[in-house]
Amino acid sequence: MKLIVKVFPEITIKSRPVRMRFIRQLAKNIRTVLRDLDPAVVVNGVWDNLELETRVSEPKALKEMTERLSCMPGIAHFLQVDEYPLGDFDDIVAKCKQHFGDALAGKIFSVRCKRAGKHEFSSMDVEKYVGSQLRRQCGAAGISLKEPEIEVRIEIRDKRLFVIHSQHNSIGGYPLGALEQTLVLMSGGFDSTVAAYQIMRRGLMSHFCFFNLGGRAHELGVMEVAHFIWKKYGSSQRVLFVSVPFEEVLGEILGKVDNSHMGVVLKRMMLRAASRIADRLDIEALVTGEAISQVSSQTLPNLSVIDCVTDKLVLRPLIASHKQDIIDLANEIGTADFAKHMPEYCGVISVNPKTHAKRPRVEYEEQQFDMAVLERALENAKLVPIDRVIDELGQDLQIEEVSEALAGQIVIDIRHPDAAEDDPLGLAGIEVQTMPFYALNARFKELDPTRQYLLYCDKGVMSRLHAHHLLSEGHANVRVYRPS
């Protein structure tokens, strides 16, 4: 199979050295993301597109390849094509008839031609000749440029002809690895996940930083959604997941800081900690999911007071976004279900939070805060490569596993809905329920406590993690199903 990958249009207007650097990076990213599907995949580039050749023909692998390219920063869209040496106009007609002839009978169609290189004819010349011949030879009902039922699309590049079968859109932006790195402050909700996506889509390689305010379930949920975003949109690069234990910091704020200033002080502590971590990683910019006045700590005066604790550039890609627009985009990119089921945690609850905090007053309140608490949190921060975060979490958990489900037991398939749909788990005589891992924590309490439940996933890692958490929550009727 051959694909023509069209790069993000903004790349093509860069200077030649920058453009070539971006295209080389994109080609490298494509090879990295597809190498497990086809280690021999070939990617070659020119100034405005890349040509990809693969020997993969199995439909499931081709579908997976298409899905990965559809989520890759730097790609505007890509075309599935057949390539031929360029012949005369009659030869072009023959090639188009070969691919579209049967479909054109009785249909209204158009011919679209794009051309690059030096030729004695124009794109319009090709369209007129090929269109008239196909209409006559294939029994088409007519030609319409405005509302065709079928489009016959071809590209001519120098001495080559490409007949286009399908087009798949991607997310645009710049290739990851071509620009700088950032550290995204990740809570796992709608805002931070969409902000992470927006910044990655723009080509900025993003590490994830989570401040744990007192819940294992919350930490696990954020790890899962961070891994999902990275796997879907950023797996061409290796990045880190940083988890900072902030329970003691929160306790210090609750005990020492005036109630109305707690939210602003907490955000300042998070920026201080994130800046220190960014220094360790040689990162110059932080990313948050804040939007103007969405909550009390996000007014302009409060954001100004929060930002003054760091010399880092603080990027807020959602700063002027409406909440519903953020939710809509979360649904589009696949993070909404994670956000909806993100476990609650005990945060800072102010009775009358300040919306116009004054810097001198905030600094006075922080004088009561023991900064040694923040230092301990940073010392205990965990930095794990995002591609290993789920596996490492599940390594030391001693959970009972069974290789066979018994009558009366219920197997819960906790895989992502896409995986469960593509490869359904069928067990003769055994009840199987699908409950995605991100919904398990919230919905498990609704199940019959007198039944025995076996959690299932592909590798057994996610099932062990969630079984461990449910057991720690007092649900003794949980085990892991690992078929032999």
Short mmCIF file of C-alpha atoms in Angstrom, two decimals:
data_model
loop_
_atom_site.label_atom_id
_atom_site.label_comp_id
_atom_site.label_asym_id
_atom_site.label_seq_id
_atom_site.Cartn_x
_atom_site.Cartn_y
_atom_site.Cartn_z
CA MET A 1 0.00 0.00 0.00
CA LYS A 2 1.15 3.52 -0.76
CA LEU A 3 0.12 6.65 1.11
CA ILE A 4 0.84 10.28 0.31
CA VAL A 5 1.05 12.23 3.56
CA LYS A 6 0.23 15.94 3.24
CA VAL A 7 1.95 18.05 5.86
CA PHE A 8 0.32 20.82 7.89
CA PRO A 9 0.06 23.85 5.52
CA GLU A 10 1.93 26.20 7.88
CA ILE A 11 5.00 23.99 7.50
CA THR A 12 5.18 24.68 3.77
CA ILE A 13 5.55 28.46 4.26
CA LYS A 14 8.57 28.14 6.54
CA SER A 15 12.08 28.87 5.30
CA ARG A 16 13.67 25.97 3.46
CA PRO A 17 15.93 24.85 6.37
CA VAL A 18 13.06 24.97 8.88
CA ARG A 19 10.66 23.24 6.51
CA MET A 20 13.11 20.43 5.81
CA ARG A 21 13.82 20.01 9.53
CA PHE A 22 10.09 19.73 10.27
CA ILE A 23 9.53 17.23 7.46
CA ARG A 24 12.51 15.09 8.53
CA GLN A 25 11.15 15.05 12.08
CA LEU A 26 7.68 14.08 10.84
CA ALA A 27 9.14 11.22 8.77
CA LYS A 28 11.05 10.01 11.83
CA ASN A 29 7.89 10.19 13.95
CA ILE A 30 5.91 8.18 11.40
CA ARG A 31 8.53 5.45 11.31
CA THR A 32 8.61 5.34 15.12
CA VAL A 33 4.83 5.08 15.51
CA LEU A 34 4.39 2.45 12.77
CA ARG A 35 7.46 0.26 13.30
CA ASP A 36 5.64 -2.34 15.42
CA LEU A 37 3.10 -2.75 12.60
CA ASP A 38 5.71 -2.73 9.81
CA PRO A 39 9.41 -2.63 10.73
CA ALA A 40 10.26 -2.16 7.04
CA VAL A 41 7.94 0.80 6.41
CA VAL A 42 9.52 3.30 3.98
CA VAL A 43 8.95 7.05 4.40
CA ASN A 44 10.46 9.53 1.96
CA GLY A 45 9.82 13.25 1.80
CA VAL A 46 9.63 16.22 -0.50
CA TRP A 47 8.88 19.83 0.24
CA ASP A 48 5.12 19.54 0.89
CA ASN A 49 4.41 15.85 1.46
CA LEU A 50 5.78 12.47 2.43
CA GLU A 51 5.38 9.20 0.58
CA LEU A 52 4.83 6.11 2.71
CA GLU A 53 5.09 2.54 1.44
CA THR A 54 4.14 -0.51 3.46
CA ARG A 55 3.84 -4.22 2.72
CA VAL A 56 1.20 -4.62 5.40
CA SER A 57 -2.02 -5.94 3.87
CA GLU A 58 -3.94 -7.45 6.79
CA PRO A 59 -7.12 -5.31 7.26
CA LYS A 60 -6.83 -4.97 11.04
CA ALA A 61 -3.22 -3.76 10.82
CA LEU A 62 -4.10 -1.34 8.01
CA LYS A 63 -6.95 0.06 10.09
CA GLU A 64 -4.60 0.53 13.05
CA MET A 65 -2.04 2.23 10.80
CA THR A 66 -4.70 4.62 9.50
CA GLU A 67 -5.90 5.44 13.03
CA ARG A 68 -2.38 6.24 14.22
CA LEU A 69 -1.64 8.54 11.29
CA SER A 70 -5.01 10.26 11.85
CA CYS A 71 -3.84 11.31 15.32
CA MET A 72 -0.30 12.46 14.49
CA PRO A 73 0.71 16.13 14.91
CA GLY A 74 2.17 17.55 11.70
CA ILE A 75 -0.14 15.73 9.28
CA ALA A 76 -3.01 17.61 7.62
CA HIS A 77 -4.36 14.56 5.77
CA PHE A 78 -3.13 11.53 3.87
CA LEU A 79 -4.21 9.80 0.69
CA GLN A 80 -4.31 6.13 -0.20
CA VAL A 81 -3.12 5.87 -3.80
CA ASP A 82 -1.98 3.61 -6.61
CA GLU A 83 1.12 4.83 -8.46
CA TYR A 84 1.85 4.49 -12.18
CA PRO A 85 4.39 5.92 -14.64
CA LEU A 86 2.86 8.95 -16.34
CA GLY A 87 1.66 8.15 -19.87
CA ASP A 88 -0.40 10.14 -22.32
CA PHE A 89 -3.95 11.32 -21.72
CA ASP A 90 -5.45 8.07 -22.98
CA ASP A 91 -3.29 6.11 -20.58
CA ILE A 92 -4.52 8.32 -17.71
CA VAL A 93 -8.09 7.58 -18.82
CA ALA A 94 -7.35 3.83 -18.84
CA LYS A 95 -5.91 3.93 -15.30
CA CYS A 96 -8.90 5.93 -13.98
CA LYS A 97 -11.32 3.61 -15.75
CA GLN A 98 -9.57 0.63 -14.19
CA HIS A 99 -10.29 1.94 -10.69
CA PHE A 100 -13.55 3.88 -11.11
CA GLY A 101 -15.18 2.50 -14.27
CA ASP A 102 -17.70 0.17 -12.63
CA ALA A 103 -18.79 2.83 -10.12
CA LEU A 104 -19.47 5.57 -12.70
CA ALA A 105 -22.33 3.92 -14.60
CA GLY A 106 -25.43 6.09 -14.23
CA LYS A 107 -23.68 8.49 -11.81
CA ILE A 108 -22.90 12.20 -11.81
CA PHE A 109 -19.15 12.60 -11.37
CA SER A 110 -16.23 15.01 -11.55
CA VAL A 111 -12.51 14.70 -12.22
CA ARG A 112 -10.08 16.53 -9.93
CA CYS A 113 -6.42 16.77 -10.88
CA LYS A 114 -3.49 18.28 -8.99
CA ARG A 115 -0.18 18.67 -10.76
CA ALA A 116 3.41 19.40 -9.73
CA GLY A 117 6.37 19.69 -12.06
CA LYS A 118 6.84 20.91 -15.63
CA HIS A 119 4.36 19.63 -18.20
CA GLU A 120 3.04 20.81 -21.54
CA PHE A 121 -0.53 20.59 -20.23
CA SER A 122 -2.46 22.09 -17.33
CA SER A 123 -4.50 20.36 -14.63
CA MET A 124 -7.65 21.66 -16.32
CA ASP A 125 -6.60 20.05 -19.62
CA VAL A 126 -6.37 16.68 -17.85
CA GLU A 127 -9.71 17.13 -16.10
CA LYS A 128 -11.55 18.02 -19.31
CA TYR A 129 -10.13 15.17 -21.39
CA VAL A 130 -10.37 12.46 -18.75
CA GLY A 131 -13.86 13.57 -17.73
CA SER A 132 -15.23 13.52 -21.25
CA GLN A 133 -13.74 10.11 -22.02
CA LEU A 134 -14.93 8.51 -18.77
CA ARG A 135 -18.42 9.84 -19.34
CA ARG A 136 -18.54 8.32 -22.80
CA GLN A 137 -16.79 5.03 -22.02
CA CYS A 138 -18.39 4.27 -18.64
CA GLY A 139 -22.01 5.26 -19.24
CA ALA A 140 -21.99 8.01 -16.61
CA ALA A 141 -25.12 10.15 -16.24
CA GLY A 142 -23.18 13.40 -16.43
CA ILE A 143 -20.50 15.68 -14.99
CA SER A 144 -20.98 18.19 -12.18
CA LEU A 145 -18.14 20.11 -10.54
CA LYS A 146 -20.37 21.41 -7.74
CA GLU A 147 -22.34 18.36 -6.60
CA PRO A 148 -20.80 15.15 -7.96
CA GLU A 149 -21.86 11.78 -6.62
CA ILE A 150 -18.36 10.42 -7.28
CA GLU A 151 -15.03 12.24 -7.45
CA VAL A 152 -12.27 10.81 -9.61
CA ARG A 153 -9.13 12.26 -8.00
CA ILE A 154 -5.65 12.05 -9.47
CA GLU A 155 -2.29 13.70 -8.85
CA ILE A 156 0.52 14.12 -11.36
CA ARG A 157 4.00 14.66 -9.98
CA ASP A 158 6.68 15.04 -12.63
CA LYS A 159 6.64 11.67 -14.45
CA ARG A 160 4.34 9.85 -12.03
CA LEU A 161 0.58 9.41 -11.87
CA PHE A 162 -1.28 8.78 -8.62
CA VAL A 163 -4.88 7.55 -8.63
CA ILE A 164 -6.43 8.46 -5.26
CA HIS A 165 -8.76 5.99 -3.55
CA SER A 166 -9.46 7.67 -0.21
CA GLN A 167 -8.50 10.61 1.96
CA HIS A 168 -8.12 10.55 5.74
CA ASN A 169 -7.88 13.72 7.78
CA SER A 170 -5.41 14.13 10.64
CA ILE A 171 -5.02 16.76 13.36
CA GLY A 172 -2.55 19.17 11.74
CA GLY A 173 -0.05 21.18 13.77
CA TYR A 174 3.71 20.73 13.93
CA PRO A 175 5.62 17.44 14.38
CA LEU A 176 6.46 16.50 17.95
CA GLY A 177 10.17 16.84 18.57
CA ALA A 178 10.58 19.75 16.15
CA LEU A 179 9.86 22.36 18.85
CA GLU A 180 10.57 22.80 22.55
CA GLN A 181 9.43 20.71 25.53
CA THR A 182 6.79 21.65 28.11
CA LEU A 183 5.55 20.37 31.46
CA VAL A 184 1.76 20.02 31.63
CA LEU A 185 0.10 20.31 35.05
CA MET A 186 -2.39 17.46 34.83
CA SER A 187 -5.44 16.98 37.06
CA GLY A 188 -7.18 14.54 34.72
CA GLY A 189 -10.32 16.63 34.25
CA PHE A 190 -11.71 18.15 31.07
CA ASP A 191 -9.49 21.24 31.11
CA SER A 192 -6.02 19.83 31.70
CA THR A 193 -6.46 16.94 29.25
CA VAL A 194 -7.67 19.25 26.48
CA ALA A 195 -4.85 21.70 27.23
CA ALA A 196 -2.34 18.85 26.93
CA TYR A 197 -3.81 17.85 23.58
CA GLN A 198 -3.78 21.42 22.27
CA ILE A 199 -0.15 21.94 23.20
CA MET A 200 0.92 18.56 21.75
CA ARG A 201 -1.01 19.28 18.56
CA ARG A 202 1.08 22.42 18.16
CA GLY A 203 4.23 20.29 18.18
CA LEU A 204 5.40 20.89 21.75
CA MET A 205 6.60 17.71 23.41
CA SER A 206 4.76 17.48 26.73
CA HIS A 207 5.69 15.78 29.97
CA PHE A 208 2.93 15.31 32.56
CA CYS A 209 3.01 16.54 36.17
CA PHE A 210 0.34 15.43 38.67
CA PHE A 211 -0.09 16.78 42.20
CA ASN A 212 -1.68 14.09 44.35
CA LEU A 213 -3.98 15.73 46.88
CA GLY A 214 -4.85 12.56 48.76
CA GLY A 215 -6.24 9.77 46.67
CA ARG A 216 -4.79 6.62 45.12
CA ALA A 217 -7.81 6.35 42.84
CA HIS A 218 -7.23 9.89 41.57
CA GLU A 219 -3.55 9.20 40.91
CA LEU A 220 -4.41 6.02 39.04
CA GLY A 221 -7.06 7.83 36.99
CA VAL A 222 -4.67 10.61 35.98
CA MET A 223 -1.97 8.12 35.07
CA GLU A 224 -4.46 6.33 32.81
CA VAL A 225 -5.65 9.44 30.99
CA ALA A 226 -2.10 10.79 30.61
CA HIS A 227 -1.04 7.45 29.14
CA PHE A 228 -4.08 7.53 26.81
CA ILE A 229 -3.25 11.02 25.49
CA TRP A 230 0.40 10.12 25.00
CA LYS A 231 -0.37 6.79 23.32
CA LYS A 232 -2.92 8.31 20.94
CA TYR A 233 -1.28 11.61 20.04
CA GLY A 234 2.33 11.59 21.21
CA SER A 235 3.82 8.10 21.17
CA SER A 236 6.54 9.16 18.72
CA GLN A 237 8.35 10.69 21.71
CA ARG A 238 9.26 9.33 25.14
CA VAL A 239 8.09 11.61 27.93
CA LEU A 240 7.78 11.43 31.70
CA PHE A 241 4.88 11.18 34.12
CA VAL A 242 5.72 13.00 37.35
CA SER A 243 3.61 12.36 40.46
CA VAL A 244 4.15 14.73 43.40
CA PRO A 245 2.64 13.77 46.79
CA PHE A 246 0.86 16.97 47.81
CA GLU A 247 -1.27 15.73 50.74
CA GLU A 248 1.02 17.26 53.34
CA VAL A 249 1.21 20.52 51.38
CA LEU A 250 -2.59 20.64 51.31
CA GLY A 251 -2.75 19.94 55.03
CA GLU A 252 -0.31 22.77 55.73
CA ILE A 253 -2.45 25.18 53.68
CA LEU A 254 -5.65 24.10 55.43
CA GLY A 255 -4.06 24.64 58.82
CA LYS A 256 -2.03 27.79 58.25
CA VAL A 257 -3.61 29.90 55.47
CA ASP A 258 -6.66 32.17 55.64
CA ASN A 259 -9.66 30.38 54.15
CA SER A 260 -10.35 32.90 51.39
CA HIS A 261 -6.75 32.70 50.09
CA MET A 262 -6.32 28.91 50.13
CA GLY A 263 -7.02 28.37 46.43
CA VAL A 264 -4.51 30.95 45.24
CA VAL A 265 -1.83 29.72 47.66
CA LEU A 266 -2.33 26.11 46.53
CA LYS A 267 -1.89 27.11 42.88
CA ARG A 268 1.26 29.07 43.79
CA MET A 269 2.68 26.01 45.57
CA MET A 270 1.95 23.88 42.53
CA LEU A 271 3.71 26.35 40.22
CA ARG A 272 6.70 26.50 42.55
CA ALA A 273 6.96 22.72 42.57
CA ALA A 274 6.40 22.41 38.81
CA SER A 275 9.10 25.02 38.17
CA ARG A 276 11.62 23.05 40.23
CA ILE A 277 10.77 19.86 38.35
CA ALA A 278 11.01 21.71 35.03
CA ASP A 279 14.48 22.94 36.03
CA ARG A 280 15.55 19.34 36.60
CA LEU A 281 14.29 18.40 33.15
CA ASP A 282 15.66 21.53 31.43
CA ILE A 283 12.15 22.67 30.45
CA GLU A 284 11.35 26.37 30.08
CA ALA A 285 7.53 26.38 29.86
CA LEU A 286 4.65 25.15 32.02
CA VAL A 287 1.15 24.38 30.72
CA THR A 288 -2.13 24.61 32.65
CA GLY A 289 -5.78 24.15 31.71
CA GLU A 290 -7.02 27.40 33.21
CA ALA A 291 -9.61 29.57 31.46
CA ILE A 292 -10.49 33.13 32.38
CA SER A 293 -12.86 33.32 35.39
CA GLN A 294 -13.99 29.70 35.12
CA VAL A 295 -13.39 29.44 38.88
CA SER A 296 -12.40 31.99 41.49
CA SER A 297 -8.66 31.30 41.27
CA GLN A 298 -8.70 31.96 37.51
CA THR A 299 -9.52 35.66 37.46
CA LEU A 300 -6.90 37.89 35.85
CA PRO A 301 -5.77 39.39 39.19
CA ASN A 302 -5.44 35.94 40.76
CA LEU A 303 -3.59 34.46 37.77
CA SER A 304 -1.17 37.37 37.94
CA VAL A 305 -0.50 36.71 41.63
CA ILE A 306 -0.11 32.98 40.96
CA ASP A 307 2.32 33.44 38.06
CA CYS A 308 4.71 35.71 39.93
CA VAL A 309 6.17 32.73 41.87
CA THR A 310 7.89 31.40 38.74
CA ASP A 311 10.22 32.71 36.05
CA LYS A 312 8.95 30.02 33.69
CA LEU A 313 6.64 30.89 30.82
CA VAL A 314 3.14 29.69 31.78
CA LEU A 315 1.11 28.66 28.74
CA ARG A 316 -2.70 28.51 28.99
CA PRO A 317 -4.03 27.25 25.64
CA LEU A 318 -7.65 27.34 26.92
CA ILE A 319 -7.49 30.84 28.39
CA ALA A 320 -10.38 32.24 26.28
CA SER A 321 -12.32 29.00 25.79
CA HIS A 322 -15.89 28.42 26.92
CA LYS A 323 -16.48 25.39 29.13
CA GLN A 324 -18.84 23.72 26.67
CA ASP A 325 -16.27 24.13 23.89
CA ILE A 326 -13.71 22.41 26.11
CA ILE A 327 -16.11 19.56 26.86
CA ASP A 328 -16.93 19.19 23.16
CA LEU A 329 -13.25 18.93 22.28
CA ALA A 330 -12.69 16.43 25.10
CA ASN A 331 -15.41 14.27 23.55
CA GLU A 332 -13.75 14.60 20.15
CA ILE A 333 -10.27 13.59 21.31
CA GLY A 334 -11.44 10.78 23.60
CA THR A 335 -10.72 12.17 27.08
CA ALA A 336 -14.28 13.11 28.11
CA ASP A 337 -15.14 9.69 29.54
CA PHE A 338 -11.99 9.76 31.65
CA ALA A 339 -12.88 13.22 32.97
CA LYS A 340 -16.49 12.25 33.74
CA HIS A 341 -15.37 9.30 35.84
CA MET A 342 -12.32 10.90 37.43
CA PRO A 343 -12.45 10.10 41.16
CA GLU A 344 -13.19 13.01 43.46
CA TYR A 345 -10.47 14.18 45.81
CA CYS A 346 -10.41 16.39 48.86
CA GLY A 347 -9.21 19.75 47.59
CA VAL A 348 -9.29 23.27 48.96
CA ILE A 349 -12.80 24.49 49.70
CA SER A 350 -13.02 28.20 50.45
CA VAL A 351 -16.23 29.65 51.83
CA ASN A 352 -15.66 33.07 50.26
CA PRO A 353 -12.67 32.73 47.91
CA LYS A 354 -10.89 35.91 46.88
CA THR A 355 -11.33 36.83 43.23
CA HIS A 356 -8.98 39.85 43.46
CA ALA A 357 -6.20 38.58 45.70
CA LYS A 358 -3.50 41.13 46.56
CA ARG A 359 0.07 39.97 46.29
CA PRO A 360 1.24 41.42 49.67
CA ARG A 361 -1.61 39.66 51.49
CA VAL A 362 -0.93 36.36 49.75
CA GLU A 363 2.77 36.61 50.59
CA TYR A 364 1.85 37.35 54.21
CA GLU A 365 -0.31 34.23 54.34
CA GLU A 366 2.54 32.16 52.90
CA GLN A 367 4.84 33.31 55.69
CA GLN A 368 2.89 30.95 57.94
CA PHE A 369 3.58 28.04 55.58
CA ASP A 370 6.48 25.69 56.40
CA MET A 371 8.41 25.47 53.12
CA ALA A 372 10.11 22.29 54.35
CA VAL A 373 6.80 20.57 53.60
CA LEU A 374 7.09 21.57 49.94
CA GLU A 375 10.70 20.39 49.86
CA ARG A 376 9.67 16.96 51.16
CA ALA A 377 6.99 16.70 48.48
CA LEU A 378 9.59 17.40 45.80
CA GLU A 379 12.04 14.89 47.30
CA ASN A 380 9.35 12.20 47.15
CA ALA A 381 8.21 12.98 43.61
CA LYS A 382 8.17 9.96 41.28
CA LEU A 383 9.37 10.33 37.68
CA VAL A 384 8.40 7.42 35.43
CA PRO A 385 8.59 7.15 31.62
CA ILE A 386 5.00 7.39 30.40
CA ASP A 387 5.31 4.24 28.27
CA ARG A 388 6.14 2.25 31.42
CA VAL A 389 3.89 3.95 33.93
CA ILE A 390 1.03 1.44 33.82
CA ASP A 391 3.32 -1.61 33.77
CA GLU A 392 5.42 -0.36 36.68
CA LEU A 393 2.35 0.42 38.73
CA GLY A 394 1.20 -3.17 38.47
CA GLN A 395 4.50 -4.94 39.08
CA ASP A 396 4.44 -5.49 42.83
CA LEU A 397 0.72 -6.00 43.37
CA GLN A 398 -0.13 -9.41 44.82
CA ILE A 399 -3.60 -10.06 43.44
CA GLU A 400 -5.26 -13.43 43.09
CA GLU A 401 -5.51 -14.46 39.45
CA VAL A 402 -7.60 -17.23 37.92
CA SER A 403 -7.18 -18.80 34.49
CA GLU A 404 -10.73 -20.13 34.22
CA ALA A 405 -14.06 -18.49 35.03
CA LEU A 406 -16.59 -20.65 36.88
CA ALA A 407 -20.36 -20.76 36.57
CA GLY A 408 -21.94 -17.96 38.58
CA GLN A 409 -18.92 -15.66 38.33
CA ILE A 410 -19.10 -12.50 36.22
CA VAL A 411 -16.19 -11.44 34.03
CA ILE A 412 -15.89 -7.66 33.67
CA ASP A 413 -14.09 -6.59 30.49
CA ILE A 414 -12.40 -3.32 31.52
CA ARG A 415 -10.66 -2.64 28.21
CA HIS A 416 -11.20 0.60 26.31
CA PRO A 417 -14.52 0.41 24.39
CA ASP A 418 -12.68 0.41 21.04
CA ALA A 419 -10.68 -2.69 22.00
CA ALA A 420 -13.72 -4.45 23.45
CA GLU A 421 -15.66 -3.77 20.25
CA ASP A 422 -12.89 -4.87 17.89
CA ASP A 423 -12.17 -8.11 19.77
CA PRO A 424 -15.18 -9.08 21.94
CA LEU A 425 -14.56 -11.42 24.86
CA GLY A 426 -16.82 -14.44 24.46
CA LEU A 427 -16.93 -17.14 27.15
CA ALA A 428 -19.36 -20.04 26.85
CA GLY A 429 -21.73 -20.18 29.81
CA ILE A 430 -20.12 -17.21 31.57
CA GLU A 431 -21.69 -13.79 31.93
CA VAL A 432 -19.45 -11.04 30.53
CA GLN A 433 -20.05 -7.36 31.25
CA THR A 434 -18.17 -4.48 29.63
CA MET A 435 -17.19 -1.67 31.98
CA PRO A 436 -14.29 0.55 30.80
CA PHE A 437 -11.49 0.94 33.33
CA TYR A 438 -12.13 4.67 33.67
CA ALA A 439 -15.73 3.99 34.78
CA LEU A 440 -14.97 1.02 37.03
CA ASN A 441 -14.30 2.94 40.23
CA ALA A 442 -17.60 4.82 40.07
CA ARG A 443 -19.82 1.99 38.86
CA PHE A 444 -18.50 -1.01 40.78
CA LYS A 445 -20.38 0.02 43.92
CA GLU A 446 -23.64 -0.40 41.96
CA LEU A 447 -22.99 -4.12 41.34
CA ASP A 448 -24.42 -6.99 43.39
CA PRO A 449 -22.05 -7.44 46.37
CA THR A 450 -23.01 -11.12 46.69
CA ARG A 451 -21.53 -12.01 43.26
CA GLN A 452 -17.90 -12.77 42.41
CA TYR A 453 -16.29 -10.53 39.77
CA LEU A 454 -13.24 -11.25 37.61
CA LEU A 455 -11.55 -8.25 35.95
CA TYR A 456 -10.14 -8.78 32.46
CA CYS A 457 -7.81 -6.78 30.22
CA ASP A 458 -5.33 -7.69 27.48
CA LYS A 459 -2.10 -7.74 29.51
CA GLY A 460 -3.48 -8.17 33.00
CA VAL A 461 -1.86 -4.97 34.24
CA MET A 462 -4.87 -2.66 34.34
CA SER A 463 -7.00 -5.43 35.82
CA ARG A 464 -4.46 -5.97 38.64
CA LEU A 465 -4.30 -2.24 39.35
CA HIS A 466 -8.05 -1.86 39.60
CA ALA A 467 -8.53 -5.08 41.53
CA HIS A 468 -5.94 -3.88 44.04
CA HIS A 469 -7.73 -0.56 44.43
CA LEU A 470 -11.17 -2.15 44.80
CA LEU A 471 -9.83 -4.58 47.42
CA SER A 472 -8.30 -1.67 49.33
CA GLU A 473 -11.73 -0.01 49.23
CA GLY A 474 -13.25 -3.02 50.99
CA HIS A 475 -14.62 -4.97 48.00
CA ALA A 476 -13.53 -8.52 48.74
CA ASN A 477 -15.37 -10.06 45.78
CA VAL A 478 -12.79 -9.14 43.13
CA ARG A 479 -10.12 -11.20 41.37
CA VAL A 480 -8.28 -11.02 38.05
CA TYR A 481 -9.13 -13.20 35.05
CA ARG A 482 -6.02 -14.24 33.07
CA PRO A 483 -6.90 -16.98 30.56
CA SER A 484 -4.04 -19.36 29.88
#
